[in-house]
Short mmCIF file of C-alpha atoms in Angstrom, two decimals:
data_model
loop_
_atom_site.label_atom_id
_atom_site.label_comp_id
_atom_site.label_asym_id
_atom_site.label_seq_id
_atom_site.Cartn_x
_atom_site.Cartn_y
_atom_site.Cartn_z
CA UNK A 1 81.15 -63.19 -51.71
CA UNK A 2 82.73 -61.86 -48.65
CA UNK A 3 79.41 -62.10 -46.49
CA UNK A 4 81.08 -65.98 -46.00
CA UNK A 5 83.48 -64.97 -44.11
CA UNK A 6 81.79 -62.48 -42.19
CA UNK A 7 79.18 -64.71 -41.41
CA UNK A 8 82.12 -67.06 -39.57
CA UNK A 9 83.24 -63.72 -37.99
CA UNK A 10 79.32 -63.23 -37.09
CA UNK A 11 79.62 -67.11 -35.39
CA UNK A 12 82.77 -66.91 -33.91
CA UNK A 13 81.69 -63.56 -32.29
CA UNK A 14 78.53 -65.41 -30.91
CA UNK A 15 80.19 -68.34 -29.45
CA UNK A 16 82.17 -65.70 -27.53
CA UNK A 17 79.04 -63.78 -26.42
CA UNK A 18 77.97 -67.38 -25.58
CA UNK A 19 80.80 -68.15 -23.02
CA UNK A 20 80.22 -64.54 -21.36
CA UNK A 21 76.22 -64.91 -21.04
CA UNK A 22 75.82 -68.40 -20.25
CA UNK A 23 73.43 -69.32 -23.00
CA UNK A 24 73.54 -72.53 -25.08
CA UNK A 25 71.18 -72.18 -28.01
CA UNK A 26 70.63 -68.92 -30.37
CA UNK A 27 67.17 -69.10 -31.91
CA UNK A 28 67.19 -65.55 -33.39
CA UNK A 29 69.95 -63.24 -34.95
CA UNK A 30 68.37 -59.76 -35.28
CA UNK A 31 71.44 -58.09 -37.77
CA UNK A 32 71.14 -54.59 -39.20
CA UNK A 33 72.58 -54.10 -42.34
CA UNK A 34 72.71 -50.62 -43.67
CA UNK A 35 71.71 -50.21 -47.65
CA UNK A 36 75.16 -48.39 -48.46
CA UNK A 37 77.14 -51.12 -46.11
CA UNK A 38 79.50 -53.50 -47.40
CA UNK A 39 77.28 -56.10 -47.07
CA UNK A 40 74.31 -57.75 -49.19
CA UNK A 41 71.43 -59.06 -47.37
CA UNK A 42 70.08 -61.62 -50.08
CA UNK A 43 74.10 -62.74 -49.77
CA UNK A 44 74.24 -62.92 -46.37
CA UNK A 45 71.03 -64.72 -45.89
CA UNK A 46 72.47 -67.50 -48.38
CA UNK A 47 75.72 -67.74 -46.52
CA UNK A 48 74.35 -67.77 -42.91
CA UNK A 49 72.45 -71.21 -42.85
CA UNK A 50 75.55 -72.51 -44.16
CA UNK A 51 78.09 -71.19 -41.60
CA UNK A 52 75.68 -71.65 -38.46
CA UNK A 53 75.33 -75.56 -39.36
CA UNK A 54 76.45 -77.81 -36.50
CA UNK A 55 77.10 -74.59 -34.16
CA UNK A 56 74.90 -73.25 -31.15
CA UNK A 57 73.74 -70.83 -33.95
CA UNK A 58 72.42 -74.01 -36.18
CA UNK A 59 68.82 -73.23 -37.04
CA UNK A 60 68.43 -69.88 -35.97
CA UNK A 61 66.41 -67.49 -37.67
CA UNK A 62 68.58 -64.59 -39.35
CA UNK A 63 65.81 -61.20 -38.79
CA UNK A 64 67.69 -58.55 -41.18
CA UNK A 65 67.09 -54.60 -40.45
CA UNK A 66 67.84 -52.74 -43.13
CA UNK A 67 68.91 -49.22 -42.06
CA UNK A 68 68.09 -46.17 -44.71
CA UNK A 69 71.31 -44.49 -46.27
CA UNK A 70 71.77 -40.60 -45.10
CA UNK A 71 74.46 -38.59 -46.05
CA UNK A 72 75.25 -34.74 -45.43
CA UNK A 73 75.66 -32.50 -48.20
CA UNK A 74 79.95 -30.86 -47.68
CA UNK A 75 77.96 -27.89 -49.51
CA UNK A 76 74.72 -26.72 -47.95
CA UNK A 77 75.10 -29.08 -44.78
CA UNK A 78 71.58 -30.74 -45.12
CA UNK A 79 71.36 -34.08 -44.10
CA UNK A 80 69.29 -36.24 -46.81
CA UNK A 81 68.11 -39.88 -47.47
CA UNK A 82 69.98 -41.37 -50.16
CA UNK A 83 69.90 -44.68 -51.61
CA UNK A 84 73.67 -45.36 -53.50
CA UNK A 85 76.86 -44.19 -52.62
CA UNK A 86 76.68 -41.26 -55.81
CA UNK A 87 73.69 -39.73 -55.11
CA UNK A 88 73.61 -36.06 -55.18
CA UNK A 89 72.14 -34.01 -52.11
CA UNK A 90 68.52 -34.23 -52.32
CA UNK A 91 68.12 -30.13 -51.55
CA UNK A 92 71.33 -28.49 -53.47
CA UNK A 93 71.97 -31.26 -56.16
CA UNK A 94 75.87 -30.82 -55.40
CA UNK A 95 77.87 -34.42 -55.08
CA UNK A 96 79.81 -35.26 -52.33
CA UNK A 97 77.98 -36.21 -49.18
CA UNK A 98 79.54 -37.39 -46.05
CA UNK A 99 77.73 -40.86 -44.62
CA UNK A 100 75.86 -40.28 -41.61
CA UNK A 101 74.01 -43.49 -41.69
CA UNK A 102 73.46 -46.45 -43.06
CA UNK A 103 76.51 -47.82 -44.09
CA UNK A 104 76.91 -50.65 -40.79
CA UNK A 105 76.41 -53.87 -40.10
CA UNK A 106 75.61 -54.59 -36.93
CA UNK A 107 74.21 -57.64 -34.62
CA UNK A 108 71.60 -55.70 -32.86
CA UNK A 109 70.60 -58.48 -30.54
CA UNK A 110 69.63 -62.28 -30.15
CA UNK A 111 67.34 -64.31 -28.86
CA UNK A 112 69.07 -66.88 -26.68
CA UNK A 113 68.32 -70.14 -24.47
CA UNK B 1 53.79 -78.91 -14.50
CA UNK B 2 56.42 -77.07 -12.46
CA UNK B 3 55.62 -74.60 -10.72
CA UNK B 4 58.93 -72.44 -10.22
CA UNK B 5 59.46 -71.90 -13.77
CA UNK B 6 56.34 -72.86 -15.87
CA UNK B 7 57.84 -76.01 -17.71
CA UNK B 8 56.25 -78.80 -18.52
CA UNK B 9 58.40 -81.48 -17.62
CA UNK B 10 59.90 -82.38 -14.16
CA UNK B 11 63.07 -80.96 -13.50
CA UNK B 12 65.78 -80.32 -10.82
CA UNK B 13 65.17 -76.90 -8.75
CA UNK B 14 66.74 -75.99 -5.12
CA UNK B 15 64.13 -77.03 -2.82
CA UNK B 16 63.90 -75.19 0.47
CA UNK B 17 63.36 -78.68 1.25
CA UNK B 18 65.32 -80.66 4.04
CA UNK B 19 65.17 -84.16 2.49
CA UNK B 20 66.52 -84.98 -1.40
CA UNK B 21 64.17 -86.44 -4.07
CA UNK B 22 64.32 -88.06 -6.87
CA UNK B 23 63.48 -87.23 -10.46
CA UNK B 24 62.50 -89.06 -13.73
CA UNK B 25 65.70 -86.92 -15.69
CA UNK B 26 67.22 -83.79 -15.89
CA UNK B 27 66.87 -81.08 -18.99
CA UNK B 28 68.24 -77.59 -18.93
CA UNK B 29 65.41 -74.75 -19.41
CA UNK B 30 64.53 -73.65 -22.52
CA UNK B 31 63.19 -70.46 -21.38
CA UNK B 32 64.12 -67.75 -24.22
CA UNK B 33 65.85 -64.18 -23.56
CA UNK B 34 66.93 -61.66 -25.50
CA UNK B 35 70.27 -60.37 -25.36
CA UNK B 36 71.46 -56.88 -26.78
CA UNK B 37 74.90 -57.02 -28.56
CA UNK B 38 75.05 -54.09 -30.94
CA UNK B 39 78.37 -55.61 -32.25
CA UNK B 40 79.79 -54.20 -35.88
CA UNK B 41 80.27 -57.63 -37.80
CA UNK B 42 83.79 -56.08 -39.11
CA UNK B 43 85.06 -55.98 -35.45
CA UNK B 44 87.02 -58.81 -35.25
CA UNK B 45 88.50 -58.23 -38.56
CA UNK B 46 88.82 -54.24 -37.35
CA UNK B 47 90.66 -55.68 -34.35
CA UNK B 48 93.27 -57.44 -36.04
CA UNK B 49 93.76 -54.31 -38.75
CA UNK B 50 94.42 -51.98 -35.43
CA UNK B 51 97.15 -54.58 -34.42
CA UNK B 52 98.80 -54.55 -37.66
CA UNK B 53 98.38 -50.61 -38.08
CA UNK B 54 100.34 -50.44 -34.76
CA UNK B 55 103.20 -52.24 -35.60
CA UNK B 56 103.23 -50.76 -39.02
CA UNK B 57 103.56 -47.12 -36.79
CA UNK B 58 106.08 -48.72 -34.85
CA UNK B 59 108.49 -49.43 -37.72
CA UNK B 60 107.31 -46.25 -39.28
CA UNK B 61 105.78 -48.43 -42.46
CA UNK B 62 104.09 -46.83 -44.87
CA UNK B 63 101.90 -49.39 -46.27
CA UNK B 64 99.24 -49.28 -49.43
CA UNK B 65 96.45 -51.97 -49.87
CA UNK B 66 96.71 -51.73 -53.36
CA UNK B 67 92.69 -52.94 -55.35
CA UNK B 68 91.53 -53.32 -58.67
CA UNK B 69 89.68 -55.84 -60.95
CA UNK B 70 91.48 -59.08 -61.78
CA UNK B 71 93.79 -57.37 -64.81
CA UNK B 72 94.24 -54.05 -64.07
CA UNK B 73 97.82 -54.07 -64.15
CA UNK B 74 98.64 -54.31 -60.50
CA UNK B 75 101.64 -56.31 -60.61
CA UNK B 76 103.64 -54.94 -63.53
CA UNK B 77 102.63 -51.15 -61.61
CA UNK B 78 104.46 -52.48 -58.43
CA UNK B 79 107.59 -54.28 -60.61
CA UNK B 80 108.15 -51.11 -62.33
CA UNK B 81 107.41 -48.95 -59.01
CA UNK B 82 110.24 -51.64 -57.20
CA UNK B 83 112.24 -51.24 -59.96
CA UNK B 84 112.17 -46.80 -60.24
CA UNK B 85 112.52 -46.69 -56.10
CA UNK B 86 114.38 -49.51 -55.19
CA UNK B 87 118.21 -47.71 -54.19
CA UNK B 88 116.26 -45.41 -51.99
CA UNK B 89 113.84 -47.60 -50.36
CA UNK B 90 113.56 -51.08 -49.01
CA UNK B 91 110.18 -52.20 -50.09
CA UNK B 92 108.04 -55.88 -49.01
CA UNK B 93 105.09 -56.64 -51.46
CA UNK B 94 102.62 -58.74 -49.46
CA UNK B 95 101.25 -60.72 -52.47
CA UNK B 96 97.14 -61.63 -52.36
CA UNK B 97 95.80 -63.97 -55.11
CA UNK B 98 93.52 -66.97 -54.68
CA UNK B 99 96.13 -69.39 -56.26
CA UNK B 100 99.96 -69.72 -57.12
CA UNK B 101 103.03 -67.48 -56.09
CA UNK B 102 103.03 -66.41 -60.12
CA UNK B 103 103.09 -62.70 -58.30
CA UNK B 104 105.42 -63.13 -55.87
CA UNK B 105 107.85 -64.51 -58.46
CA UNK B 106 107.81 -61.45 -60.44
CA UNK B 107 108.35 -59.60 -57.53
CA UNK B 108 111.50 -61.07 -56.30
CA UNK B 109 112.53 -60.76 -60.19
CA UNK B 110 111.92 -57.23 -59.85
CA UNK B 111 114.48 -56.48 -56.72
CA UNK B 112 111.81 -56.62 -53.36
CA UNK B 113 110.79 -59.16 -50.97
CA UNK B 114 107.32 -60.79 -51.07
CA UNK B 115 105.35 -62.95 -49.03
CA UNK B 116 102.52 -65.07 -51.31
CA UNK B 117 98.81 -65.62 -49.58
CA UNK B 118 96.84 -67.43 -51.51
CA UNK B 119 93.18 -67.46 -50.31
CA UNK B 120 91.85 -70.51 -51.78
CA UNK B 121 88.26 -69.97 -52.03
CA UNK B 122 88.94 -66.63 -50.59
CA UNK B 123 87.55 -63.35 -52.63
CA UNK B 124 89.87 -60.65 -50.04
CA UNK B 125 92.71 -60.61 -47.87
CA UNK B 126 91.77 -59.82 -44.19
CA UNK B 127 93.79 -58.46 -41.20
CA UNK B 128 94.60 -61.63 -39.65
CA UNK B 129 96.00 -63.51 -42.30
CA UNK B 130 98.32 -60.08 -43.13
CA UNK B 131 99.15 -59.94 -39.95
CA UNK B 132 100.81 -63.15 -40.27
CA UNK B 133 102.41 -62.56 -43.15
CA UNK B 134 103.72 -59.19 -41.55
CA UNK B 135 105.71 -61.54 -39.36
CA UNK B 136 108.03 -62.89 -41.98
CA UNK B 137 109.29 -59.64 -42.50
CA UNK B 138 112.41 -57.81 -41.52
CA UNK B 139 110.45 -54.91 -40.37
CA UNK B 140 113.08 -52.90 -39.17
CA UNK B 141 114.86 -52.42 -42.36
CA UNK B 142 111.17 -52.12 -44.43
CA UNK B 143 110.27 -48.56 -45.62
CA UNK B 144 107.29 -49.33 -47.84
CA UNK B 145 105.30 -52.26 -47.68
CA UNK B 146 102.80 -52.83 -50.80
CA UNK B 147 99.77 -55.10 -50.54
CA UNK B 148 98.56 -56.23 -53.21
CA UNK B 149 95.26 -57.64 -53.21
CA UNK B 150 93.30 -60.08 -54.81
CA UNK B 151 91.48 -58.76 -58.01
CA UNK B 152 88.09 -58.07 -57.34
CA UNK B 153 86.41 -55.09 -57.22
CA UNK B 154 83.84 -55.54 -54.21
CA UNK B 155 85.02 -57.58 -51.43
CA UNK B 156 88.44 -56.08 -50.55
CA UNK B 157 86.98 -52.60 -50.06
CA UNK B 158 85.28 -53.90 -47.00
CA UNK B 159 88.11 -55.46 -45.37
CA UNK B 160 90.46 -53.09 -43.55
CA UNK B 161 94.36 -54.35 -43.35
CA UNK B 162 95.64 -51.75 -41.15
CA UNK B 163 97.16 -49.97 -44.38
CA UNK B 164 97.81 -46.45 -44.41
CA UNK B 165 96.06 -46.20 -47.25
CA UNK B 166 93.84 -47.73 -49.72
CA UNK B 167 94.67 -47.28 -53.89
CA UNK B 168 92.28 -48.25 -56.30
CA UNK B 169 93.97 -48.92 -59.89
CA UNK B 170 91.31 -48.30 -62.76
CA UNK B 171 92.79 -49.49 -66.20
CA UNK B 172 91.48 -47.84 -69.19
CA UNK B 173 90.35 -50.80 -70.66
CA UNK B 174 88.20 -51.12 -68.66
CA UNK B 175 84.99 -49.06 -68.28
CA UNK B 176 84.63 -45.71 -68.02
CA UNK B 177 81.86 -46.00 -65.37
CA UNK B 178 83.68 -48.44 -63.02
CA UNK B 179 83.06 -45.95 -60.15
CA UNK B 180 79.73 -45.89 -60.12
CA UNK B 181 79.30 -49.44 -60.98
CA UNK B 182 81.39 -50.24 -57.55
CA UNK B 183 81.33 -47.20 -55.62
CA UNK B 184 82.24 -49.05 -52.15
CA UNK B 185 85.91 -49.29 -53.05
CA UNK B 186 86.24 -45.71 -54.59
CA UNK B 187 84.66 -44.62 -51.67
CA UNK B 188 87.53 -46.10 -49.86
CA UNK B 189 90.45 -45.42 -51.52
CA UNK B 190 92.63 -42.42 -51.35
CA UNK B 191 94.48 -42.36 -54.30
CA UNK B 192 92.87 -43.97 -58.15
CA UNK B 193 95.62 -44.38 -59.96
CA UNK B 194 94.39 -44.63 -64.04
CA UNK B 195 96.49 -47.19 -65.57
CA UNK B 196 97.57 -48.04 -68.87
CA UNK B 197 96.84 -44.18 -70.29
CA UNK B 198 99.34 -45.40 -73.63
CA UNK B 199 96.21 -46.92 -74.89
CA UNK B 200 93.94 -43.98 -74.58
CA UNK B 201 93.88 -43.37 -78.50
CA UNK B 202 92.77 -47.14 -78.90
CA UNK B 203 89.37 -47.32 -76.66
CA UNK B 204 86.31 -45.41 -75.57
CA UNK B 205 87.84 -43.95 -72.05
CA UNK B 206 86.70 -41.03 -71.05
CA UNK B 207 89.32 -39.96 -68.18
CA UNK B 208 87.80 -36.70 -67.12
CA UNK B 209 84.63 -38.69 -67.11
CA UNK B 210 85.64 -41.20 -64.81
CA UNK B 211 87.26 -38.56 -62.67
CA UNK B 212 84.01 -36.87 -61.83
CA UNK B 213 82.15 -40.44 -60.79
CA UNK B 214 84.99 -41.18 -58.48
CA UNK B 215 84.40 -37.88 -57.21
CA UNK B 216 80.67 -38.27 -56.65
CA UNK B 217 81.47 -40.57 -54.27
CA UNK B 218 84.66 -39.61 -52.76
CA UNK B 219 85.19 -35.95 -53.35
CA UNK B 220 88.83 -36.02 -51.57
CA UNK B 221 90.12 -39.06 -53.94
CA UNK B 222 93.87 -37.99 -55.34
CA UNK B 223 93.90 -39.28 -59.26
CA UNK B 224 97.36 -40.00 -61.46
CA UNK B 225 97.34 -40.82 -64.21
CA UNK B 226 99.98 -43.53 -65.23
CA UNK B 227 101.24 -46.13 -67.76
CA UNK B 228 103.21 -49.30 -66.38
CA UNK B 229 104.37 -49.81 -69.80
CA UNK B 230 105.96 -46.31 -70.88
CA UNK B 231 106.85 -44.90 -67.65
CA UNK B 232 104.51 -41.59 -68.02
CA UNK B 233 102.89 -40.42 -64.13
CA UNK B 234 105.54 -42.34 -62.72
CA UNK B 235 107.21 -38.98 -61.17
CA UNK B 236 103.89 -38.10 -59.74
CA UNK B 237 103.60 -41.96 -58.22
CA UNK B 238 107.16 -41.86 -56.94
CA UNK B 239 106.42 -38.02 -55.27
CA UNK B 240 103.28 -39.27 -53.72
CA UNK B 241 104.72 -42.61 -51.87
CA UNK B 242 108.08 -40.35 -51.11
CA UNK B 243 105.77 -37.82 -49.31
CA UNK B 244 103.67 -40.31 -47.52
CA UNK B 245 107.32 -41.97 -46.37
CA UNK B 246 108.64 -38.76 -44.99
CA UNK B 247 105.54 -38.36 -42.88
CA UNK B 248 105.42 -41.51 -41.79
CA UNK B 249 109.22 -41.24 -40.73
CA UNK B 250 108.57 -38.24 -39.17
CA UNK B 251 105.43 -39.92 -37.14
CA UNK B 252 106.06 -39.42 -32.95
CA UNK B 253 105.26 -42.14 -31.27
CA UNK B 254 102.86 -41.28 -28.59
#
């Protein structure tokens, strides 16, 4: 379960943010998380309760985006949606697609007091 | 109510006022914004990878984050790998399990130096805590540095180390369909190394099989096949690190 730890990276980021912006309370964490990313949403969600107790963070609401999986086909070029890591291109059938999207996770923005 | 920010309690604001007065107490607004960050979560462990990928350059290291499940041979692979290379290269085996120095132990046995993590709860090593254990090094005199990470499948593939390379270690005793059942890591690796290919004629492994699924994911993905225990792919394991040493020997610094 490595969305623990990344959900202390996720605070310790925050608390940095914090000192830079000037706020003292995060209500909201909008975080995309891309379907072929490292990270699992349901996991994430469990862990980031957890981590954000006692912080500026405690409480917050955690607003996932998930971000669709694309990949472009090394044979025909296409760019397709794809939803694991070994799916063929969706036009030519041929494996081996280079990730264009889908595999970050990313704090997109928060909502701050 | 008031009326400079729309709050309902009294507060402290400047007054263009000449004279000071007094308030019931003081509270900090609670007026909400929304601040863009569009910050990758893996940045600060990305940060710390980039520090220990420079120094790695700077001692011309070539270093391999070796994965697998918990099993897979790692650790009699690197004892035997110590053991083939070790009067031509000085080699440090940063060793990652969640508990004991078991590892490490058969490493020193074996002829290299090793450093022990253990992670505790931990499923992965990360940059940082490598980076610390990159200090107890003598760097200087280190050709190849091997780190070996804890067994799991999943959470190490996310985690970069600053290694020049990832290799995933599939043992075939395991499943045939390990690649698609975690792609992320053989989407990350650069080398699969098949282990334990003396017991092909006793279990259901279908090597060409598994070649193609790591394939799907990563076409570029380098495959030997090897056995700890017989020696066989070793030559092709020994050419491989040799040529990634040269280059990495050969690396300008800019």
């Amino acid at each position: 379960m490595h969305e623990l730890s990344l959900a202390e990276d996720m605070l310790d980021m925050i608390v940095q943010r914090s000192k830079e912006d000037g706020f003292e309370r995060v209500s909201k964490v909008w975080l995309e998380v891309g379907k072929l990313s490292h990270v699992e949403a349901e996991a994430m969600e469990f862990c980031f309760d957890a981590v954000m107790a006692g912080s500026l963070v405690e409480g917050a609401v955690l607003e996932i985006i998930a971000s669709e999986g694309m990949g472009q086909c090394l044979h025909c070029k296409t760019t397709s949606r794809i939803e694991y890591l070994y799916d063929p291109c969706t036009y030519c059938g041929k494996f081996g697609l280079d990730i264009t999207q889908g595999d970050q996770v990313r704090i997109k923005s928060l909502e701050v007091h | 109510m008031c009326t400079t920010c729309g709050c309902g309690s009294s507060h402290k604001h400047e007054h263009e006022h000449e004279h000071e007065h007094e308030h019931e107490h003081e509270h900090s607004h609670d007026q909400a914004r929304i601040i863009e960050v569009e910050q990758n979560i893996f940045s600060k462990n990305n940060r710390y990878a980039a520090l220990n990928r420079a120094t790695l350059l700077r001692y011309k290291i070539a270093a391999f984050n070796l994965v697998s499940s918990p099993g897979s041979g790692k650790t009699s692979l690197l004892t035997q790998t110590i053991k083939a290379l070790q009067t031509k290269q000085t080699i440090s085996v940063i060793e990652g399990d969640q508990q004991t120095d078991n590892d490490a132990e058969r490493i020193r046995a074996a002829g290299a130096m090793a450093v022990q993590i253990n992670t505790g709860k931990g499923c992965h090593l990360d940059a940082h805590t490598v980076g610390h254990a990159l200090e107890q090094f003598p760097l200087d005199t280190t050709d190849l540095l091997f780190i070996e990470n804890v067994g799991n499948l999943v959470c190490p593939a996310a985690f970069d180390l600053g290694e020049l390379a990832k290799v995933v270690v599939l043992s075939v005793t395991e499943g045939d369909d390990k690649p698609l059942k975690y792609p992320d890591m053989f989407r990350v690796a650069k080398l699969m190394l098949i282990n334990k290919i003396d017991l092909l004629p006793y279990v259901d492994f279908d090597t060409d099989l598994t070649i193609d699924y790591a394939r799907r994911i990563n076409p570029e993905i380098e495959v030997i096949l090897i056995s700890a225990k017989t020696g066989e792919g070793f030559e092709l394991w020994q050419q491989f690190l040799t040529n990634k040493i040269v280059d990495r020997k050969s690396t300008e610094l800019i």
